[in-house]
Amino acid sequence: LATVGGGATSHVAILARALDIPAVAGMDPRALELPDGTRVLLDGGMGQLRINPSPEEVSRIIQAQARLAAKKAAELASAADPATTTDGHRIEVFANIGGLAEALQGMQLGAEGVGLLRSEFLFLDRATAPTEDEQTATYAEIAASLEGRPLIIRTLDVGGDKPLSYLPMPREENPMLGIRGVRIGLDRPEIFRTQVRAILRAAKGHPIRILFPMIATLDEIRSVKGLVEEERAKLADSDPVELGIMVEMPSTAVLARQFAREVDFFSVGTNDLTQYTLAMDRGHPKLGSKADAINPAILQLIAQTVAGAAAEGKWVGVCGGLASDPQAVAILVGLGVKELSCSVPAIPMVKAATG
Ligand code: PEP
Ligand code: MG
């Protein structure tokens, strides 16, 4: 997949990664002028599209593909083993999913749970929102498929670059800084309350946790918790559910200790944390290569998040794209991150990278 728009963490790239399709985003628009039939070589690792490659280049790539396939096979062979560093430190490797199929695939590849169910995928591509009963059934089905492994369900994270046709949003000057994620839930709570009730009902008998996206202020998490409590009070029979927030705004990382008093866990969304810290749109074709979560400013914010959480006895996972980057695994583990939630195809590789 080669696109002239988007960046490495825009949602098209996330879908490509989940499907294990080599992809390069944000290419020179002249790529659109290539005549049909031009031989090209797409190198997703290098982020390059090479035109009319020489026979030597092609044979180099074929050899590299064979080496990669052998490495993948070796990683797959040990994917069911727990991820442990050479000094015996255990890391949980979870899956990022959009639905049941990916949950099943994730477990085959060694996932120890689901760290991020992007629930918006259940709301897209349809004319109306799924009902409470439909959602309850879907969440319970996914949880049951995990055979006792934990399932972290993120509440609807639309707006910004993910519009919903049946939830018309007023046009905004800067949608990425507007009513998106949990802000929609607070602004128009009906869809949010329905979803919360569905999750609470599915959590009866399943290890489900709830994760809230785009929390920037303490007020927001307190309001959200208030809504959850109100909905739980309406249910005849419900167990307490662990609540977590995405850390994807610099403000949340900076005030991690205060937020840690409000919730049970954090999940760092490096895709948005990077765009909001560096002021670089994650979907911008020119800035994409610079909007890299391995930037020391982002790592510093993750360290601050872990320290704030630890001070209150809470734990931190990472579910943004950085968790699927084998080069970042040692850094994240060293910073004290306990759980890495990855795109499904990356799970064996990330597990291998911890050893
Ligand atoms: C993130 O921002 O890193 C994240 C995991 O959420 P999404 O990519 O769905 O915005
Ligand atoms: Mg995000």
GROMACS .gro file of C-alpha atoms and ligand atoms in nm:
model
  366
    1LEU     CA    1   0.000   0.000   0.000
    2ALA     CA    2   0.155   0.329  -0.104
    3THR     CA    3  -0.023   0.656  -0.032
    4VAL     CA    4   0.070   1.017  -0.086
    5GLY     CA    5  -0.145   1.119   0.212
    6GLY     CA    6  -0.129   1.022   0.578
    7GLY     CA    7   0.149   0.927   0.816
    8ALA     CA    8   0.278   0.616   0.990
    9THR     CA    9   0.021   0.635   1.271
   10SER     CA   10  -0.280   0.761   1.079
   11HIS     CA   11  -0.574   0.524   1.088
   12VAL     CA   12  -0.517   0.382   0.740
   13ALA     CA   13  -0.165   0.284   0.850
   14ILE     CA   14  -0.307   0.125   1.166
   15LEU     CA   15  -0.543  -0.086   0.953
   16ALA     CA   16  -0.260  -0.182   0.716
   17ARG     CA   17  -0.047  -0.288   1.012
   18ALA     CA   18  -0.329  -0.497   1.156
   19LEU     CA   19  -0.360  -0.673   0.819
   20ASP     CA   20   0.019  -0.715   0.789
   21ILE     CA   21   0.026  -0.525   0.460
   22PRO     CA   22   0.356  -0.349   0.381
   23ALA     CA   23   0.274   0.021   0.357
   24VAL     CA   24   0.441   0.353   0.296
   25ALA     CA   25   0.249   0.675   0.366
   26GLY     CA   26   0.306   1.038   0.282
   27MET     CA   27   0.493   0.975  -0.045
   28ASP     CA   28   0.596   1.233  -0.301
   29PRO     CA   29   0.275   1.311  -0.497
   30ARG     CA   30   0.467   1.248  -0.823
   31ALA     CA   31   0.412   0.879  -0.744
   32LEU     CA   32   0.057   0.931  -0.872
   33GLU     CA   33   0.196   1.010  -1.216
   34LEU     CA   34   0.375   0.677  -1.259
   35PRO     CA   35   0.238   0.506  -1.570
   36ASP     CA   36   0.052   0.179  -1.520
   37GLY     CA   37   0.282  -0.119  -1.552
   38THR     CA   38   0.588   0.059  -1.404
   39ARG     CA   39   0.793  -0.187  -1.201
   40VAL     CA   40   0.833  -0.062  -0.847
   41LEU     CA   41   0.976  -0.198  -0.529
   42LEU     CA   42   0.797  -0.107  -0.206
   43ASP     CA   43   1.013  -0.123   0.103
   44GLY     CA   44   0.790  -0.072   0.407
   45GLY     CA   45   1.086  -0.100   0.645
   46MET     CA   46   1.273   0.186   0.480
   47GLY     CA   47   0.959   0.378   0.385
   48GLN     CA   48   1.059   0.382   0.018
   49LEU     CA   49   0.908   0.317  -0.320
   50ARG     CA   50   1.187   0.253  -0.571
   51ILE     CA   51   1.106   0.293  -0.938
   52ASN     CA   52   1.239   0.054  -1.204
   53PRO     CA   53   1.465  -0.139  -0.965
   54SER     CA   54   1.771  -0.310  -1.113
   55PRO     CA   55   1.781  -0.692  -1.121
   56GLU     CA   56   2.046  -0.676  -0.841
   57GLU     CA   57   1.812  -0.470  -0.623
   58VAL     CA   58   1.529  -0.712  -0.684
   59SER     CA   59   1.744  -1.010  -0.591
   60ARG     CA   60   1.869  -0.829  -0.277
   61ILE     CA   61   1.509  -0.772  -0.173
   62ILE     CA   62   1.413  -1.133  -0.243
   63GLN     CA   63   1.699  -1.244  -0.017
   64ALA     CA   64   1.594  -0.994   0.251
   65GLN     CA   65   1.238  -1.127   0.229
   66ALA     CA   66   1.365  -1.482   0.282
   67ARG     CA   67   1.568  -1.371   0.588
   68LEU     CA   68   1.263  -1.190   0.724
   69ALA     CA   69   1.042  -1.495   0.669
   70ALA     CA   70   1.292  -1.716   0.858
   71LYS     CA   71   1.305  -1.464   1.145
   72LYS     CA   72   0.924  -1.448   1.155
   73ALA     CA   73   0.899  -1.827   1.160
   74ALA     CA   74   1.143  -1.845   1.454
   75GLU     CA   75   0.949  -1.574   1.641
   76LEU     CA   76   0.623  -1.752   1.573
   77ALA     CA   77   0.762  -2.080   1.704
   78SER     CA   78   0.816  -1.923   2.048
   79ALA     CA   79   0.517  -1.684   2.041
   80ALA     CA   80   0.326  -1.885   2.301
   81ASP     CA   81   0.608  -1.845   2.557
   82PRO     CA   82   0.580  -1.566   2.813
   83ALA     CA   83   0.782  -1.254   2.735
   84THR     CA   84   1.066  -1.240   2.982
   85THR     CA   85   1.388  -1.039   2.981
   86THR     CA   86   1.719  -1.222   3.021
   87ASP     CA   87   1.722  -1.115   3.389
   88GLY     CA   88   1.381  -1.269   3.449
   89HIS     CA   89   1.154  -0.962   3.433
   90ARG     CA   90   0.809  -1.051   3.297
   91ILE     CA   91   0.632  -0.828   3.042
   92GLU     CA   92   0.271  -0.874   2.935
   93VAL     CA   93   0.224  -0.863   2.559
   94PHE     CA   94  -0.135  -0.789   2.462
   95ALA     CA   95  -0.319  -0.727   2.134
   96ASN     CA   96  -0.478  -0.417   1.986
   97ILE     CA   97  -0.796  -0.526   1.814
   98GLY     CA   98  -1.100  -0.392   1.632
   99GLY     CA   99  -1.322  -0.698   1.676
  100LEU     CA  100  -1.358  -1.070   1.736
  101ALA     CA  101  -1.152  -1.193   1.439
  102GLU     CA  102  -0.846  -1.005   1.558
  103ALA     CA  103  -0.896  -1.131   1.914
  104LEU     CA  104  -0.879  -1.490   1.789
  105GLN     CA  105  -0.586  -1.419   1.562
  106GLY     CA  106  -0.405  -1.238   1.845
  107MET     CA  107  -0.429  -1.537   2.074
  108GLN     CA  108  -0.294  -1.765   1.804
  109LEU     CA  109   0.006  -1.535   1.785
  110GLY     CA  110   0.063  -1.540   2.162
  111ALA     CA  111  -0.140  -1.245   2.297
  112GLU     CA  112  -0.195  -1.266   2.672
  113GLY     CA  113  -0.497  -1.041   2.659
  114VAL     CA  114  -0.641  -0.745   2.472
  115GLY     CA  115  -0.491  -0.412   2.577
  116LEU     CA  116  -0.702  -0.205   2.341
  117LEU     CA  117  -1.034  -0.287   2.178
  118ARG     CA  118  -1.085   0.016   1.955
  119SER     CA  119  -1.462  -0.001   2.002
  120GLU     CA  120  -1.521   0.263   1.735
  121PHE     CA  121  -1.475  -0.011   1.475
  122LEU     CA  122  -1.805  -0.158   1.595
  123PHE     CA  123  -1.970   0.178   1.524
  124LEU     CA  124  -1.823   0.250   1.180
  125ASP     CA  125  -1.962   0.128   0.849
  126ARG     CA  126  -2.322   0.123   0.963
  127ALA     CA  127  -2.623   0.353   0.947
  128THR     CA  128  -2.706   0.364   1.319
  129ALA     CA  129  -2.521   0.302   1.644
  130PRO     CA  130  -2.527  -0.058   1.773
  131THR     CA  131  -2.790  -0.103   2.045
  132GLU     CA  132  -2.704  -0.175   2.407
  133ASP     CA  133  -2.797  -0.542   2.365
  134GLU     CA  134  -2.592  -0.575   2.047
  135GLN     CA  135  -2.291  -0.420   2.215
  136THR     CA  136  -2.329  -0.634   2.526
  137ALA     CA  137  -2.336  -0.946   2.308
  138THR     CA  138  -2.031  -0.836   2.106
  139TYR     CA  139  -1.821  -0.747   2.410
  140ALA     CA  140  -1.919  -1.067   2.590
  141GLU     CA  141  -1.840  -1.273   2.281
  142ILE     CA  142  -1.495  -1.118   2.247
  143ALA     CA  143  -1.430  -1.160   2.621
  144ALA     CA  144  -1.539  -1.525   2.608
  145SER     CA  145  -1.311  -1.587   2.311
  146LEU     CA  146  -1.016  -1.477   2.525
  147GLU     CA  147  -1.071  -1.769   2.762
  148GLY     CA  148  -1.009  -1.578   3.082
  149ARG     CA  149  -0.749  -1.335   2.950
  150PRO     CA  150  -0.822  -0.968   3.025
  151LEU     CA  151  -1.008  -0.746   2.777
  152ILE     CA  152  -0.962  -0.369   2.789
  153ILE     CA  153  -1.245  -0.196   2.604
  154ARG     CA  154  -1.185   0.163   2.502
  155THR     CA  155  -1.501   0.367   2.483
  156LEU     CA  156  -1.592   0.525   2.152
  157ASP     CA  157  -1.307   0.737   2.017
  158VAL     CA  158  -1.450   0.916   1.714
  159GLY     CA  159  -1.432   1.272   1.591
  160GLY     CA  160  -1.106   1.422   1.464
  161ASP     CA  161  -1.008   1.202   1.170
  162LYS     CA  162  -1.274   0.936   1.247
  163PRO     CA  163  -1.620   1.078   1.163
  164LEU     CA  164  -1.945   0.886   1.227
  165SER     CA  165  -2.215   0.947   0.966
  166TYR     CA  166  -2.502   0.911   1.214
  167LEU     CA  167  -2.339   1.143   1.468
  168PRO     CA  168  -2.314   1.466   1.272
  169MET     CA  169  -2.056   1.698   1.419
  170PRO     CA  170  -2.049   2.072   1.360
  171ARG     CA  171  -1.761   2.170   1.136
  172GLU     CA  172  -1.459   2.260   1.346
  173GLU     CA  173  -1.160   2.473   1.260
  174ASN     CA  174  -0.924   2.221   1.422
  175PRO     CA  175  -1.103   1.887   1.463
  176MET     CA  176  -0.800   1.722   1.626
  177LEU     CA  177  -0.826   1.985   1.900
  178GLY     CA  178  -1.203   1.979   1.911
  179ILE     CA  179  -1.484   1.756   2.030
  180ARG     CA  180  -1.334   1.411   1.983
  181GLY     CA  181  -1.297   1.100   2.196
  182VAL     CA  182  -1.441   1.124   2.544
  183ARG     CA  183  -1.534   1.486   2.483
  184ILE     CA  184  -1.816   1.361   2.258
  185GLY     CA  185  -1.926   1.130   2.539
  186LEU     CA  186  -1.943   1.422   2.780
  187ASP     CA  187  -2.100   1.659   2.529
  188ARG     CA  188  -2.369   1.412   2.413
  189PRO     CA  189  -2.381   1.144   2.679
  190GLU     CA  190  -2.652   0.916   2.536
  191ILE     CA  191  -2.426   0.703   2.312
  192PHE     CA  192  -2.165   0.700   2.587
  193ARG     CA  193  -2.405   0.593   2.862
  194THR     CA  194  -2.544   0.315   2.641
  195GLN     CA  195  -2.194   0.188   2.574
  196VAL     CA  196  -2.096   0.200   2.940
  197ARG     CA  197  -2.405   0.000   3.037
  198ALA     CA  198  -2.326  -0.256   2.767
  199ILE     CA  199  -1.968  -0.292   2.891
  200LEU     CA  200  -2.077  -0.322   3.255
  201ARG     CA  201  -2.328  -0.591   3.161
  202ALA     CA  202  -2.068  -0.783   2.956
  203ALA     CA  203  -1.821  -0.754   3.243
  204LYS     CA  204  -2.043  -0.973   3.458
  205GLY     CA  205  -1.835  -1.291   3.467
  206HIS     CA  206  -1.559  -1.165   3.235
  207PRO     CA  207  -1.233  -0.984   3.320
  208ILE     CA  208  -1.321  -0.662   3.136
  209ARG     CA  209  -1.166  -0.322   3.210
  210ILE     CA  210  -1.280   0.012   3.067
  211LEU     CA  211  -1.042   0.260   2.907
  212PHE     CA  212  -1.135   0.622   2.833
  213PRO     CA  213  -0.971   0.803   2.539
  214MET     CA  214  -0.854   1.164   2.516
  215ILE     CA  215  -0.864   1.251   2.885
  216ALA     CA  216  -0.687   1.584   2.925
  217THR     CA  217  -0.813   1.718   3.259
  218LEU     CA  218  -0.898   1.586   3.602
  219ASP     CA  219  -1.248   1.728   3.562
  220GLU     CA  220  -1.304   1.508   3.259
  221ILE     CA  221  -1.211   1.183   3.434
  222ARG     CA  222  -1.418   1.278   3.739
  223SER     CA  223  -1.721   1.348   3.519
  224VAL     CA  224  -1.671   1.023   3.330
  225LYS     CA  225  -1.645   0.827   3.655
  226GLY     CA  226  -1.964   0.997   3.773
  227LEU     CA  227  -2.148   0.880   3.459
  228VAL     CA  228  -2.015   0.525   3.500
  229GLU     CA  229  -2.132   0.515   3.861
  230GLU     CA  230  -2.477   0.644   3.765
  231GLU     CA  231  -2.512   0.374   3.500
  232ARG     CA  232  -2.387   0.103   3.731
  233ALA     CA  233  -2.639   0.209   3.994
  234LYS     CA  234  -2.916   0.147   3.740
  235LEU     CA  235  -2.808  -0.212   3.680
  236ALA     CA  236  -2.954  -0.468   3.916
  237ASP     CA  237  -2.644  -0.676   3.927
  238SER     CA  238  -2.297  -0.552   3.835
  239ASP     CA  239  -1.946  -0.594   3.965
  240PRO     CA  240  -1.698  -0.310   4.004
  241VAL     CA  241  -1.488  -0.277   3.689
  242GLU     CA  242  -1.134  -0.144   3.671
  243LEU     CA  243  -1.118   0.194   3.500
  244GLY     CA  244  -0.821   0.333   3.311
  245ILE     CA  245  -0.739   0.629   3.093
  246MET     CA  246  -0.539   0.674   2.780
  247VAL     CA  247  -0.239   0.896   2.839
  248GLU     CA  248  -0.230   1.068   2.503
  249MET     CA  249  -0.221   1.434   2.599
  250PRO     CA  250   0.091   1.590   2.749
  251SER     CA  251  -0.122   1.734   3.033
  252THR     CA  252  -0.215   1.384   3.149
  253ALA     CA  253   0.145   1.265   3.154
  254VAL     CA  254   0.258   1.576   3.341
  255LEU     CA  255  -0.012   1.531   3.607
  256ALA     CA  256   0.016   1.151   3.608
  257ARG     CA  257   0.028   1.126   3.985
  258GLN     CA  258  -0.297   1.321   4.029
  259PHE     CA  259  -0.466   1.114   3.756
  260ALA     CA  260  -0.334   0.794   3.915
  261ARG     CA  261  -0.543   0.870   4.224
  262GLU     CA  262  -0.856   0.862   4.005
  263VAL     CA  263  -0.804   0.542   3.806
  264ASP     CA  264  -0.672   0.185   3.824
  265PHE     CA  265  -0.432   0.195   3.529
  266PHE     CA  266  -0.291   0.399   3.242
  267SER     CA  267  -0.247   0.308   2.878
  268VAL     CA  268  -0.015   0.540   2.687
  269GLY     CA  269  -0.139   0.627   2.339
  270THR     CA  270   0.188   0.726   2.176
  271ASN     CA  271   0.021   0.810   1.844
  272ASP     CA  272  -0.175   1.101   1.985
  273LEU     CA  273   0.078   1.180   2.258
  274THR     CA  274   0.333   1.238   1.982
  275GLN     CA  275   0.106   1.455   1.770
  276TYR     CA  276   0.000   1.670   2.065
  277THR     CA  277   0.348   1.702   2.216
  278LEU     CA  278   0.531   1.782   1.894
  279ALA     CA  279   0.237   1.974   1.741
  280MET     CA  280   0.265   1.751   1.433
  281ASP     CA  281  -0.053   1.610   1.282
  282ARG     CA  282  -0.024   1.229   1.281
  283GLY     CA  283  -0.184   1.223   0.937
  284HIS     CA  284   0.036   1.490   0.781
  285PRO     CA  285   0.226   1.351   0.482
  286LYS     CA  286   0.525   1.584   0.528
  287LEU     CA  287   0.554   1.568   0.907
  288GLY     CA  288   0.486   1.196   0.939
  289SER     CA  289   0.850   1.092   0.941
  290LYS     CA  290   0.932   1.345   1.213
  291ALA     CA  291   0.632   1.264   1.430
  292ASP     CA  292   0.823   0.973   1.580
  293ALA     CA  293   0.723   0.848   1.923
  294ILE     CA  294   1.081   0.758   2.002
  295ASN     CA  295   1.155   1.131   2.035
  296PRO     CA  296   1.316   1.188   2.379
  297ALA     CA  297   1.036   1.430   2.473
  298ILE     CA  298   0.781   1.149   2.440
  299LEU     CA  299   1.002   0.902   2.626
  300GLN     CA  300   1.039   1.159   2.906
  301LEU     CA  301   0.660   1.190   2.927
  302ILE     CA  302   0.625   0.811   2.943
  303ALA     CA  303   0.885   0.801   3.223
  304GLN     CA  304   0.688   1.071   3.406
  305THR     CA  305   0.367   0.870   3.359
  306VAL     CA  306   0.526   0.556   3.504
  307ALA     CA  307   0.666   0.750   3.800
  308GLY     CA  308   0.330   0.913   3.874
  309ALA     CA  309   0.148   0.580   3.851
  310ALA     CA  310   0.404   0.397   4.063
  311ALA     CA  311   0.375   0.659   4.338
  312GLU     CA  312   0.009   0.559   4.370
  313GLY     CA  313   0.064   0.185   4.320
  314LYS     CA  314  -0.086   0.184   3.969
  315TRP     CA  315   0.047   0.026   3.649
  316VAL     CA  316   0.118   0.155   3.299
  317GLY     CA  317   0.080  -0.009   2.960
  318VAL     CA  318   0.150   0.131   2.615
  319CYS     CA  319  -0.100   0.071   2.336
  320GLY     CA  320   0.017   0.327   2.081
  321GLY     CA  321   0.228   0.233   1.780
  322LEU     CA  322   0.552   0.256   1.979
  323ALA     CA  323   0.464  -0.070   2.157
  324SER     CA  324   0.478  -0.252   1.822
  325ASP     CA  325   0.825  -0.118   1.740
  326PRO     CA  326   1.086  -0.380   1.831
  327GLN     CA  327   1.350  -0.105   1.862
  328ALA     CA  328   1.143   0.060   2.136
  329VAL     CA  329   1.066  -0.249   2.341
  330ALA     CA  330   1.382  -0.242   2.555
  331ILE     CA  331   1.337   0.131   2.620
  332LEU     CA  332   0.973   0.095   2.727
  333VAL     CA  333   1.050  -0.201   2.951
  334GLY     CA  334   1.342  -0.007   3.099
  335LEU     CA  335   1.109   0.286   3.170
  336GLY     CA  336   0.892   0.053   3.379
  337VAL     CA  337   0.607  -0.012   3.138
  338LYS     CA  338   0.435  -0.335   3.243
  339GLU     CA  339   0.220  -0.419   2.942
  340LEU     CA  340   0.278  -0.369   2.570
  341SER     CA  341  -0.033  -0.382   2.355
  342CYS     CA  342   0.059  -0.430   1.990
  343SER     CA  343  -0.090  -0.465   1.646
  344VAL     CA  344  -0.168  -0.837   1.608
  345PRO     CA  345   0.097  -0.929   1.348
  346ALA     CA  346   0.369  -0.764   1.564
  347ILE     CA  347   0.305  -0.978   1.875
  348PRO     CA  348   0.561  -1.255   1.810
  349MET     CA  349   0.825  -0.998   1.716
  350VAL     CA  350   0.762  -0.787   2.027
  351LYS     CA  351   0.772  -1.095   2.250
  352ALA     CA  352   1.104  -1.196   2.092
  353ALA     CA  353   1.240  -0.843   2.141
  354THR     CA  354   1.193  -0.861   2.519
  355GLY     CA  355   1.435  -1.152   2.553
  356PEP     C1  356  -0.291   0.638   2.035
  356PEP     O1  357  -0.329   0.755   2.019
  356PEP     O2  358  -0.171   0.605   2.048
  356PEP     C2  359  -0.389   0.528   2.036
  356PEP     C3  360  -0.355   0.404   2.068
  356PEP     O3  361  -0.518   0.558   1.997
  356PEP     P1  362  -0.562   0.576   1.844
  356PEP     O4  363  -0.443   0.538   1.759
  356PEP     O5  364  -0.679   0.488   1.822
  356PEP     O6  365  -0.594   0.720   1.840
  357MG      MG  366  -0.541   0.803   2.033
   0.00000   0.00000   0.00000
